[in-house]
Amino acid sequence: MEKIVMQTPLVEMDGDEMTRILWQSIKEELLLPFIDLKTEYYDLGLKNRNETEDRVTFDAANATAKYGVGVKCATITPNQARVEEYDLKQMWKSPNGTIRAILDGTVFRTPIVVKGIEPVVRNWTKPITIARHAYGDLYKNVEMKIPAAGKVELVYTAADGTEKRELVHEFTGAGVVQGQHNLNKSIESFAHSCFQYALATKQDLWFATKDTISKKYDHTFKDIFQDVFVREYESQFAAAGITYFYTLIDDAVARVMKSDGGYIWACKNYDGDVMSDMVSSAFGSLAMMTSVLVSPSGVFEYEAAHGTVQRHYYKHLAGEETSTNSVATIFAWSGALRKRGELDGIKELEVFADKLEQAAIQTIESGKMTKDLALITTLEDPQVLDSFSFIREVRANLEAML
Ligand code: NAP
Ligand code: MG
């Protein structure tokens, strides 16, 4: 078979620990034999981030903005222990945070659905993708404990010094108070990313807030989404045969539970924090969750939702066998390759991405899987494979398909 030729490079961001080991193996076994792989490589491993004073993360994010598609391995977000372990010049910021800030993007998380790893909610036969707004509200709040009776007000002082006041509460005793904010620009970017991703994946988009109670704050979210939709996306949605659906958050939760999945659920920051943990744990495994960062202008960066799997890495370094699940990382690559194929009009690349995913799914459905899945599968007598045997098994299935 001739190798598939690429046109535009993928921005490849290498990472840390066990996922860095898997990254190499995925490339060697599942990509390089079949694709004339064209990437612009950035080493986001902590050692190189430290050596470049984190310049490499900024360069990788800018390259992703330039080319439009990136694929990223999990990376260490340093804490004090890591500063000591890697003798860091400083506690470098989370690469994902840096990339998200530069691309102004929203993260979409989707479970990989396979037979044998059954969701707790029986009727969820298709994946539910959660999009979480990553700015403001509770996460940038200001709080105060009120010790005793007194008046609390919201005060806005305009640039010209004029004031606007709103009574929060006339306290007669002790209590608590909280101030939250958000920015129209941030909500607009979130809306664009959601509509873009719905179009890219041809799935309905759901959005929900509590606008009946929060008539100004939450209602602004609802209004901005509606304005952006009508102004830029309504006709594209109609052409794609998908819908934008707005409802109240409690109604959304009830409908989600009864749905069969297959849509994107856009959530405000807090709702997304809570609901993404609920949805991902109900679907079975963090190791089977993909993640894609989408910018308002339609730049895509793919990765696995899990971290660097540190514990397995130290076993690996000690020469012990590991059984680390590489499926979400494989799907990060297939997602990026498919997108690149779409943008460059390379059909073979899209077909390859589909087959790579099918090969991984087929491997699991045939009973061959890593330990994390073997522990939760409903299939009888699963065969537990080590990290590398699993990837080789996927390759065998892939070769049979090609
Ligand atoms: P983690 O790497 O996701 O791993 C937590 C545990 O979940 C593992 O110890 C393992 O459980 C299980 N697990 C996760 N992924 C797995 C896989 N692919 N296959 C099998 N089991 C898997 O999270 P963490 O230990 O909290 O974080 C480790 C490092 O990752 C940290 O330095 C953190 O900063 C970084 N991190 C990076 C990202 C990112 O780049 N997107 C995201 C999260 C965390 P068992 O040990 O029980 O087998
Ligand atoms: Mg959470």
Short mmCIF file of C-alpha atoms and ligand atoms in Angstrom, two decimals:
data_model
loop_
_atom_site.label_atom_id
_atom_site.label_comp_id
_atom_site.label_asym_id
_atom_site.label_seq_id
_atom_site.Cartn_x
_atom_site.Cartn_y
_atom_site.Cartn_z
CA MET A 1 0.00 0.00 0.00
CA GLU A 2 1.24 3.49 -0.86
CA LYS A 3 1.55 5.89 2.01
CA ILE A 4 -1.04 8.65 2.21
CA VAL A 5 0.48 11.99 1.28
CA MET A 6 -0.29 15.02 3.39
CA GLN A 7 -0.29 18.63 2.32
CA THR A 8 -0.31 20.89 5.38
CA PRO A 9 1.59 19.87 8.51
CA LEU A 10 -0.22 18.95 11.70
CA VAL A 11 1.08 20.80 14.73
CA GLU A 12 2.40 17.95 16.89
CA MET A 13 2.85 18.66 20.59
CA ASP A 14 4.73 15.94 22.42
CA GLY A 15 4.26 15.56 26.16
CA ASP A 16 5.26 13.75 29.31
CA GLU A 17 5.61 10.45 31.15
CA MET A 18 3.55 7.40 30.11
CA THR A 19 1.62 9.25 27.44
CA ARG A 20 4.91 10.33 25.85
CA ILE A 21 5.90 6.68 25.63
CA LEU A 22 2.53 5.77 24.10
CA TRP A 23 2.80 8.72 21.69
CA GLN A 24 5.98 7.28 20.20
CA SER A 25 4.50 3.81 19.92
CA ILE A 26 1.30 5.08 18.28
CA LYS A 27 3.35 6.93 15.68
CA GLU A 28 5.58 3.96 14.95
CA GLU A 29 2.86 1.32 14.81
CA LEU A 30 -0.26 3.12 13.66
CA LEU A 31 0.74 6.18 11.67
CA LEU A 32 4.19 6.09 10.06
CA PRO A 33 3.66 2.76 8.23
CA PHE A 34 0.56 4.17 6.50
CA ILE A 35 0.99 7.93 6.22
CA ASP A 36 3.77 10.10 4.92
CA LEU A 37 3.26 11.96 8.17
CA LYS A 38 3.85 15.67 7.94
CA THR A 39 4.02 17.43 11.28
CA GLU A 40 5.56 20.54 12.75
CA TYR A 41 6.97 19.12 15.97
CA TYR A 42 7.00 20.93 19.30
CA ASP A 43 8.37 19.20 22.37
CA LEU A 44 6.12 20.23 25.24
CA GLY A 45 7.76 17.74 27.56
CA LEU A 46 8.46 19.47 30.86
CA LYS A 47 12.23 19.30 30.38
CA ASN A 48 12.04 21.25 27.14
CA ARG A 49 9.47 23.69 28.47
CA ASN A 50 11.91 24.44 31.25
CA GLU A 51 14.85 24.78 28.87
CA THR A 52 12.94 27.13 26.56
CA GLU A 53 11.42 29.03 29.49
CA ASP A 54 8.03 27.82 28.19
CA ARG A 55 8.57 29.58 24.82
CA VAL A 56 7.84 26.26 23.12
CA THR A 57 4.26 26.24 24.44
CA PHE A 58 3.59 29.71 23.03
CA ASP A 59 5.21 28.77 19.71
CA ALA A 60 3.10 25.60 19.49
CA ALA A 61 -0.11 27.51 20.20
CA ASN A 62 0.74 30.13 17.59
CA ALA A 63 1.57 27.43 15.06
CA THR A 64 -1.79 25.78 15.77
CA ALA A 65 -3.52 29.11 15.12
CA LYS A 66 -1.57 29.42 11.87
CA TYR A 67 -2.16 25.93 10.44
CA GLY A 68 -5.59 25.33 11.98
CA VAL A 69 -5.10 21.82 13.43
CA GLY A 70 -2.96 20.51 16.27
CA VAL A 71 -2.62 17.28 18.21
CA LYS A 72 -1.30 17.26 21.76
CA CYS A 73 0.02 14.64 24.14
CA ALA A 74 -0.79 14.96 27.84
CA THR A 75 1.65 17.18 29.70
CA ILE A 76 2.61 17.74 33.33
CA THR A 77 1.19 20.83 34.96
CA PRO A 78 3.94 21.60 37.45
CA ASN A 79 3.31 21.75 41.19
CA GLN A 80 5.92 22.05 43.94
CA ALA A 81 6.78 18.35 43.75
CA ARG A 82 7.44 18.67 40.00
CA VAL A 83 9.60 21.76 40.51
CA GLU A 84 11.86 19.58 42.65
CA GLU A 85 11.60 16.46 40.49
CA TYR A 86 12.59 18.33 37.30
CA ASP A 87 14.70 21.05 38.95
CA LEU A 88 12.54 23.70 37.27
CA LYS A 89 13.54 27.35 36.92
CA GLN A 90 9.98 28.20 37.92
CA MET A 91 6.57 26.63 38.30
CA TRP A 92 5.56 26.93 34.63
CA LYS A 93 1.87 27.38 33.95
CA SER A 94 -0.43 24.68 32.63
CA PRO A 95 0.28 24.29 28.88
CA ASN A 96 -3.41 23.68 28.27
CA GLY A 97 -4.23 26.94 30.00
CA THR A 98 -1.67 28.81 27.89
CA ILE A 99 -2.90 27.27 24.64
CA ARG A 100 -6.54 27.88 25.54
CA ALA A 101 -5.81 31.53 26.33
CA ILE A 102 -3.96 32.08 23.04
CA LEU A 103 -6.63 30.36 20.95
CA ASP A 104 -9.48 31.80 23.07
CA GLY A 105 -10.99 28.35 22.77
CA THR A 106 -13.57 26.08 24.36
CA VAL A 107 -12.89 22.47 25.33
CA PHE A 108 -15.27 19.76 24.07
CA ARG A 109 -15.10 16.38 25.78
CA THR A 110 -16.57 13.28 24.20
CA PRO A 111 -16.65 9.69 25.46
CA ILE A 112 -15.62 6.92 23.08
CA VAL A 113 -18.53 4.48 23.03
CA VAL A 114 -17.76 0.77 22.62
CA LYS A 115 -19.77 -2.39 23.16
CA GLY A 116 -18.75 -3.99 26.42
CA ILE A 117 -18.15 -0.70 28.24
CA GLU A 118 -21.77 0.15 28.93
CA PRO A 119 -22.87 3.55 30.19
CA VAL A 120 -24.64 3.59 33.53
CA VAL A 121 -27.54 5.32 31.79
CA ARG A 122 -28.80 2.52 29.56
CA ASN A 123 -30.40 4.70 26.90
CA TRP A 124 -27.17 6.66 26.18
CA THR A 125 -26.29 4.75 23.03
CA LYS A 126 -24.51 7.70 21.41
CA PRO A 127 -21.87 9.93 23.00
CA ILE A 128 -22.79 13.17 24.77
CA THR A 129 -20.24 15.92 24.21
CA ILE A 130 -19.87 18.48 26.96
CA ALA A 131 -18.62 22.00 26.23
CA ARG A 132 -17.70 23.99 29.29
CA HIS A 133 -17.40 27.77 29.27
CA ALA A 134 -14.04 28.33 30.90
CA TYR A 135 -14.28 31.90 32.13
CA GLY A 136 -15.86 33.69 35.07
CA ASP A 137 -18.95 33.16 37.25
CA LEU A 138 -18.19 31.26 40.44
CA TYR A 139 -14.56 30.73 39.37
CA LYS A 140 -13.75 34.44 39.48
CA ASN A 141 -16.07 35.33 42.32
CA VAL A 142 -15.57 37.70 45.19
CA GLU A 143 -17.01 36.64 48.52
CA MET A 144 -17.53 38.17 51.91
CA LYS A 145 -18.68 36.89 55.24
CA ILE A 146 -21.12 39.32 56.74
CA PRO A 147 -20.57 39.37 60.49
CA ALA A 148 -23.72 41.20 61.61
CA ALA A 149 -26.59 43.45 60.55
CA GLY A 150 -25.86 45.90 57.72
CA LYS A 151 -26.53 46.71 54.08
CA VAL A 152 -24.80 45.07 51.09
CA GLU A 153 -24.94 46.76 47.66
CA LEU A 154 -23.53 46.18 44.18
CA VAL A 155 -21.84 49.37 42.97
CA TYR A 156 -20.79 50.02 39.37
CA THR A 157 -18.62 53.10 38.81
CA ALA A 158 -18.43 54.12 35.14
CA ALA A 159 -15.31 55.65 33.58
CA ASP A 160 -16.81 59.11 34.04
CA GLY A 161 -17.39 58.47 37.73
CA THR A 162 -21.16 58.02 37.64
CA GLU A 163 -22.44 55.30 39.93
CA LYS A 164 -25.16 52.72 39.66
CA ARG A 165 -26.27 50.84 42.78
CA GLU A 166 -28.33 47.75 43.43
CA LEU A 167 -29.27 46.54 46.88
CA VAL A 168 -28.17 42.94 47.44
CA HIS A 169 -29.62 42.53 50.91
CA GLU A 170 -30.43 44.42 54.06
CA PHE A 171 -28.87 42.04 56.61
CA THR A 172 -30.43 41.80 60.06
CA GLY A 173 -27.81 39.30 61.23
CA ALA A 174 -24.74 37.39 60.05
CA GLY A 175 -24.62 35.88 56.56
CA VAL A 176 -22.60 35.53 53.39
CA VAL A 177 -22.47 37.38 50.08
CA GLN A 178 -20.92 36.72 46.69
CA GLY A 179 -20.19 38.80 43.58
CA GLN A 180 -19.79 37.18 40.15
CA HIS A 181 -19.06 38.52 36.71
CA ASN A 182 -18.69 37.52 33.10
CA LEU A 183 -17.75 39.30 29.86
CA ASN A 184 -19.85 39.57 26.72
CA LYS A 185 -16.75 38.97 24.62
CA SER A 186 -16.00 35.72 26.42
CA ILE A 187 -19.59 34.51 26.10
CA GLU A 188 -19.54 35.38 22.38
CA SER A 189 -16.32 33.39 21.85
CA PHE A 190 -17.86 30.47 23.70
CA ALA A 191 -20.97 30.66 21.51
CA HIS A 192 -18.93 30.77 18.30
CA SER A 193 -16.82 27.78 19.36
CA CYS A 194 -19.99 25.80 20.15
CA PHE A 195 -21.72 26.60 16.86
CA GLN A 196 -18.50 25.89 14.94
CA TYR A 197 -18.05 22.53 16.61
CA ALA A 198 -21.68 21.56 16.10
CA LEU A 199 -21.27 22.24 12.38
CA ALA A 200 -17.93 20.43 12.24
CA THR A 201 -19.36 17.31 13.86
CA LYS A 202 -22.92 17.62 12.45
CA GLN A 203 -24.53 17.32 15.86
CA ASP A 204 -27.32 19.30 17.50
CA LEU A 205 -26.27 21.88 20.05
CA TRP A 206 -28.05 22.23 23.40
CA PHE A 207 -27.53 25.16 25.72
CA ALA A 208 -29.17 25.86 29.05
CA THR A 209 -29.06 28.46 31.82
CA LYS A 210 -31.37 29.57 34.61
CA ASP A 211 -32.62 32.69 32.83
CA THR A 212 -36.07 32.60 34.44
CA ILE A 213 -34.49 33.29 37.84
CA SER A 214 -31.40 35.20 36.72
CA LYS A 215 -33.12 37.66 34.43
CA LYS A 216 -30.06 39.77 33.66
CA TYR A 217 -27.01 37.56 34.27
CA ASP A 218 -28.08 34.22 32.80
CA HIS A 219 -30.42 35.92 30.36
CA THR A 220 -27.40 37.65 28.82
CA PHE A 221 -25.90 34.23 28.03
CA LYS A 222 -29.16 33.17 26.40
CA ASP A 223 -29.42 36.41 24.39
CA ILE A 224 -25.82 36.33 23.18
CA PHE A 225 -26.15 32.73 22.02
CA GLN A 226 -29.38 33.57 20.22
CA ASP A 227 -27.90 36.68 18.56
CA VAL A 228 -24.76 34.89 17.40
CA PHE A 229 -26.87 32.00 16.12
CA VAL A 230 -29.28 34.15 14.12
CA ARG A 231 -26.55 36.42 12.80
CA GLU A 232 -24.07 33.79 11.64
CA TYR A 233 -25.15 30.19 11.93
CA GLU A 234 -28.89 29.69 11.45
CA SER A 235 -28.75 29.02 7.71
CA GLN A 236 -25.62 26.85 8.03
CA PHE A 237 -27.39 24.77 10.69
CA ALA A 238 -30.42 24.36 8.44
CA ALA A 239 -28.20 23.30 5.55
CA ALA A 240 -26.41 20.77 7.78
CA GLY A 241 -29.73 19.44 9.11
CA ILE A 242 -28.88 20.19 12.74
CA THR A 243 -30.62 22.32 15.36
CA TYR A 244 -29.76 24.74 18.13
CA PHE A 245 -31.91 24.05 21.17
CA TYR A 246 -32.13 26.31 24.21
CA THR A 247 -33.87 25.34 27.43
CA LEU A 248 -33.69 25.81 31.20
CA ILE A 249 -30.86 23.97 32.96
CA ASP A 250 -33.16 21.76 35.04
CA ASP A 251 -35.19 20.86 31.96
CA ALA A 252 -31.93 20.11 30.12
CA VAL A 253 -30.78 17.74 32.87
CA ALA A 254 -34.06 15.84 32.74
CA ARG A 255 -33.94 15.58 28.93
CA VAL A 256 -30.29 14.49 28.93
CA MET A 257 -31.12 11.59 31.22
CA LYS A 258 -33.88 10.40 28.90
CA SER A 259 -32.02 11.02 25.64
CA ASP A 260 -30.06 8.54 23.56
CA GLY A 261 -27.12 10.99 23.23
CA GLY A 262 -25.52 12.19 20.03
CA TYR A 263 -25.46 15.95 20.69
CA ILE A 264 -23.30 18.68 22.18
CA TRP A 265 -24.32 20.08 25.53
CA ALA A 266 -22.92 23.56 26.09
CA CYS A 267 -22.69 24.44 29.77
CA LYS A 268 -21.92 27.51 31.79
CA ASN A 269 -18.73 27.21 33.81
CA TYR A 270 -20.18 25.64 36.96
CA ASP A 271 -22.68 23.44 35.14
CA GLY A 272 -19.86 22.19 32.92
CA ASP A 273 -17.63 21.44 35.89
CA VAL A 274 -20.33 19.33 37.54
CA MET A 275 -21.99 17.81 34.49
CA SER A 276 -18.77 16.79 32.74
CA ASP A 277 -17.81 14.66 35.74
CA MET A 278 -21.28 13.15 35.82
CA VAL A 279 -21.39 12.40 32.09
CA SER A 280 -17.82 11.08 31.89
CA SER A 281 -18.12 8.79 34.90
CA ALA A 282 -21.50 7.52 33.68
CA PHE A 283 -19.90 6.64 30.32
CA GLY A 284 -17.32 4.51 32.08
CA SER A 285 -13.72 5.66 31.93
CA LEU A 286 -11.53 8.76 31.83
CA ALA A 287 -9.15 6.80 29.63
CA MET A 288 -11.91 6.65 26.98
CA MET A 289 -12.57 10.38 26.85
CA THR A 290 -11.35 12.62 24.05
CA SER A 291 -10.95 16.33 24.24
CA VAL A 292 -10.78 19.00 21.57
CA LEU A 293 -10.12 22.68 21.97
CA VAL A 294 -12.01 24.76 19.40
CA SER A 295 -11.34 28.44 18.86
CA PRO A 296 -14.12 30.87 17.83
CA SER A 297 -12.48 31.10 14.41
CA GLY A 298 -12.52 27.31 13.95
CA VAL A 299 -9.00 26.21 14.93
CA PHE A 300 -8.93 22.66 16.37
CA GLU A 301 -6.53 21.12 18.88
CA TYR A 302 -7.07 17.44 19.76
CA GLU A 303 -5.94 15.51 22.82
CA ALA A 304 -6.91 12.85 25.35
CA ALA A 305 -8.81 14.07 28.40
CA HIS A 306 -6.64 12.14 30.87
CA GLY A 307 -3.23 13.13 32.20
CA THR A 308 0.26 11.67 31.82
CA VAL A 309 -0.54 8.54 33.89
CA GLN A 310 2.44 9.07 36.17
CA ARG A 311 2.05 5.90 38.24
CA HIS A 312 2.27 3.70 35.14
CA TYR A 313 5.32 5.65 33.92
CA TYR A 314 7.32 4.86 37.03
CA LYS A 315 6.40 1.19 36.68
CA HIS A 316 7.55 1.38 33.07
CA LEU A 317 10.85 3.00 34.10
CA ALA A 318 11.34 0.26 36.66
CA GLY A 319 11.09 -2.28 33.85
CA GLU A 320 7.68 -3.54 34.91
CA GLU A 321 4.89 -4.30 32.47
CA THR A 322 2.19 -1.65 32.13
CA SER A 323 -1.31 -1.84 30.78
CA THR A 324 -2.04 1.78 29.92
CA ASN A 325 -4.99 2.60 27.71
CA SER A 326 -3.92 4.44 24.55
CA VAL A 327 -7.37 4.75 22.96
CA ALA A 328 -8.01 8.42 23.78
CA THR A 329 -4.56 9.33 22.48
CA ILE A 330 -5.17 7.31 19.30
CA PHE A 331 -8.45 9.22 18.87
CA ALA A 332 -6.62 12.53 19.33
CA TRP A 333 -4.50 11.60 16.31
CA SER A 334 -7.44 10.33 14.27
CA GLY A 335 -9.43 13.46 15.07
CA ALA A 336 -6.60 15.71 13.96
CA LEU A 337 -5.86 13.69 10.81
CA ARG A 338 -9.53 13.64 9.83
CA LYS A 339 -9.79 17.40 10.28
CA ARG A 340 -6.60 17.95 8.28
CA GLY A 341 -7.98 15.71 5.56
CA GLU A 342 -11.24 17.69 5.49
CA LEU A 343 -9.49 21.05 5.31
CA ASP A 344 -7.03 19.95 2.63
CA GLY A 345 -9.51 17.86 0.65
CA ILE A 346 -7.56 14.61 1.21
CA LYS A 347 -10.28 11.97 1.34
CA GLU A 348 -7.82 9.11 2.02
CA LEU A 349 -6.75 10.80 5.22
CA GLU A 350 -10.36 11.03 6.43
CA VAL A 351 -10.99 7.39 5.54
CA PHE A 352 -7.78 6.37 7.31
CA ALA A 353 -8.85 8.24 10.46
CA ASP A 354 -12.21 6.44 10.45
CA LYS A 355 -10.52 3.06 10.03
CA LEU A 356 -7.98 3.75 12.76
CA GLU A 357 -10.85 4.46 15.16
CA GLN A 358 -12.76 1.39 14.01
CA ALA A 359 -9.64 -0.75 14.50
CA ALA A 360 -9.25 0.47 18.08
CA ILE A 361 -12.94 -0.09 18.84
CA GLN A 362 -12.92 -3.51 17.19
CA THR A 363 -9.94 -4.56 19.30
CA ILE A 364 -11.82 -3.81 22.50
CA GLU A 365 -15.08 -5.30 21.25
CA SER A 366 -13.23 -8.52 20.40
CA GLY A 367 -12.35 -8.78 24.08
CA LYS A 368 -8.76 -7.53 23.91
CA MET A 369 -8.20 -4.51 26.11
CA THR A 370 -6.06 -2.82 28.73
CA LYS A 371 -6.51 -3.50 32.41
CA ASP A 372 -8.57 -0.39 33.21
CA LEU A 373 -11.28 -1.56 30.78
CA ALA A 374 -11.03 -5.24 31.70
CA LEU A 375 -12.06 -4.22 35.22
CA ILE A 376 -15.31 -2.63 34.04
CA THR A 377 -16.27 -4.50 30.89
CA THR A 378 -19.48 -6.49 30.57
CA LEU A 379 -17.76 -8.81 28.05
CA GLU A 380 -16.93 -12.21 29.41
CA ASP A 381 -13.32 -13.34 29.81
CA PRO A 382 -11.60 -10.21 28.54
CA GLN A 383 -7.98 -10.65 27.52
CA VAL A 384 -5.78 -8.11 29.31
CA LEU A 385 -3.01 -6.75 27.12
CA ASP A 386 0.02 -4.71 28.06
CA SER A 387 0.34 -1.15 26.71
CA PHE A 388 2.30 -2.13 23.61
CA SER A 389 0.53 -5.39 22.75
CA PHE A 390 -2.72 -3.46 22.67
CA ILE A 391 -1.33 -1.00 20.12
CA ARG A 392 0.07 -3.87 18.03
CA GLU A 393 -3.33 -5.56 18.14
CA VAL A 394 -4.94 -2.37 16.85
CA ARG A 395 -2.37 -2.35 14.08
CA ALA A 396 -3.23 -5.90 13.07
CA ASN A 397 -6.91 -4.94 12.84
CA LEU A 398 -6.07 -1.78 10.94
CA GLU A 399 -3.93 -3.66 8.42
CA ALA A 400 -6.74 -6.14 7.85
CA MET A 401 -9.10 -3.22 7.10
CA LEU A 402 -6.72 -1.41 4.76
P1 NAP B 1 -4.01 10.92 35.14
O1 NAP B 1 -2.70 10.96 34.47
O2 NAP B 1 -5.20 11.10 34.26
O3 NAP B 1 -4.10 9.54 35.91
C1 NAP B 1 -4.90 9.29 37.05
C2 NAP B 1 -5.19 7.81 37.16
O4 NAP B 1 -6.25 7.48 36.27
C3 NAP B 1 -4.04 6.92 36.76
O5 NAP B 1 -3.13 6.72 37.80
C4 NAP B 1 -4.76 5.68 36.31
O6 NAP B 1 -5.26 4.92 37.42
C5 NAP B 1 -5.99 6.26 35.63
N1 NAP B 1 -5.73 6.53 34.20
C6 NAP B 1 -5.74 7.75 33.58
N2 NAP B 1 -5.51 7.61 32.29
C7 NAP B 1 -5.34 6.29 32.06
C8 NAP B 1 -5.05 5.52 30.90
N3 NAP B 1 -4.89 6.12 29.72
N4 NAP B 1 -4.95 4.20 31.02
C9 NAP B 1 -5.11 3.60 32.22
N5 NAP B 1 -5.38 4.27 33.35
C10 NAP B 1 -5.50 5.60 33.27
O7 NAP B 1 -4.12 12.06 36.26
P2 NAP B 1 -3.10 12.49 37.43
O8 NAP B 1 -2.38 11.30 37.95
O9 NAP B 1 -3.91 13.31 38.31
O10 NAP B 1 -2.05 13.43 36.73
C11 NAP B 1 -0.77 13.03 36.26
C12 NAP B 1 -0.15 14.21 35.53
O11 NAP B 1 -0.94 14.52 34.40
C13 NAP B 1 -0.07 15.46 36.39
O12 NAP B 1 1.25 15.96 36.35
C14 NAP B 1 -1.05 16.41 35.74
O13 NAP B 1 -0.58 17.73 35.78
C15 NAP B 1 -1.13 15.92 34.31
N6 NAP B 1 -2.42 16.16 33.64
C16 NAP B 1 -2.35 16.59 32.35
C17 NAP B 1 -3.50 16.76 31.62
C18 NAP B 1 -3.38 17.24 30.19
O14 NAP B 1 -2.30 17.43 29.69
N7 NAP B 1 -4.48 17.40 29.51
C19 NAP B 1 -4.75 16.48 32.19
C20 NAP B 1 -4.79 16.00 33.51
C21 NAP B 1 -3.62 15.84 34.21
P3 NAP B 1 -4.43 3.75 38.13
O15 NAP B 1 -3.18 4.37 38.65
O16 NAP B 1 -5.38 3.32 39.20
O17 NAP B 1 -4.15 2.68 37.12
MG MG B 2 -14.73 19.07 38.15
#
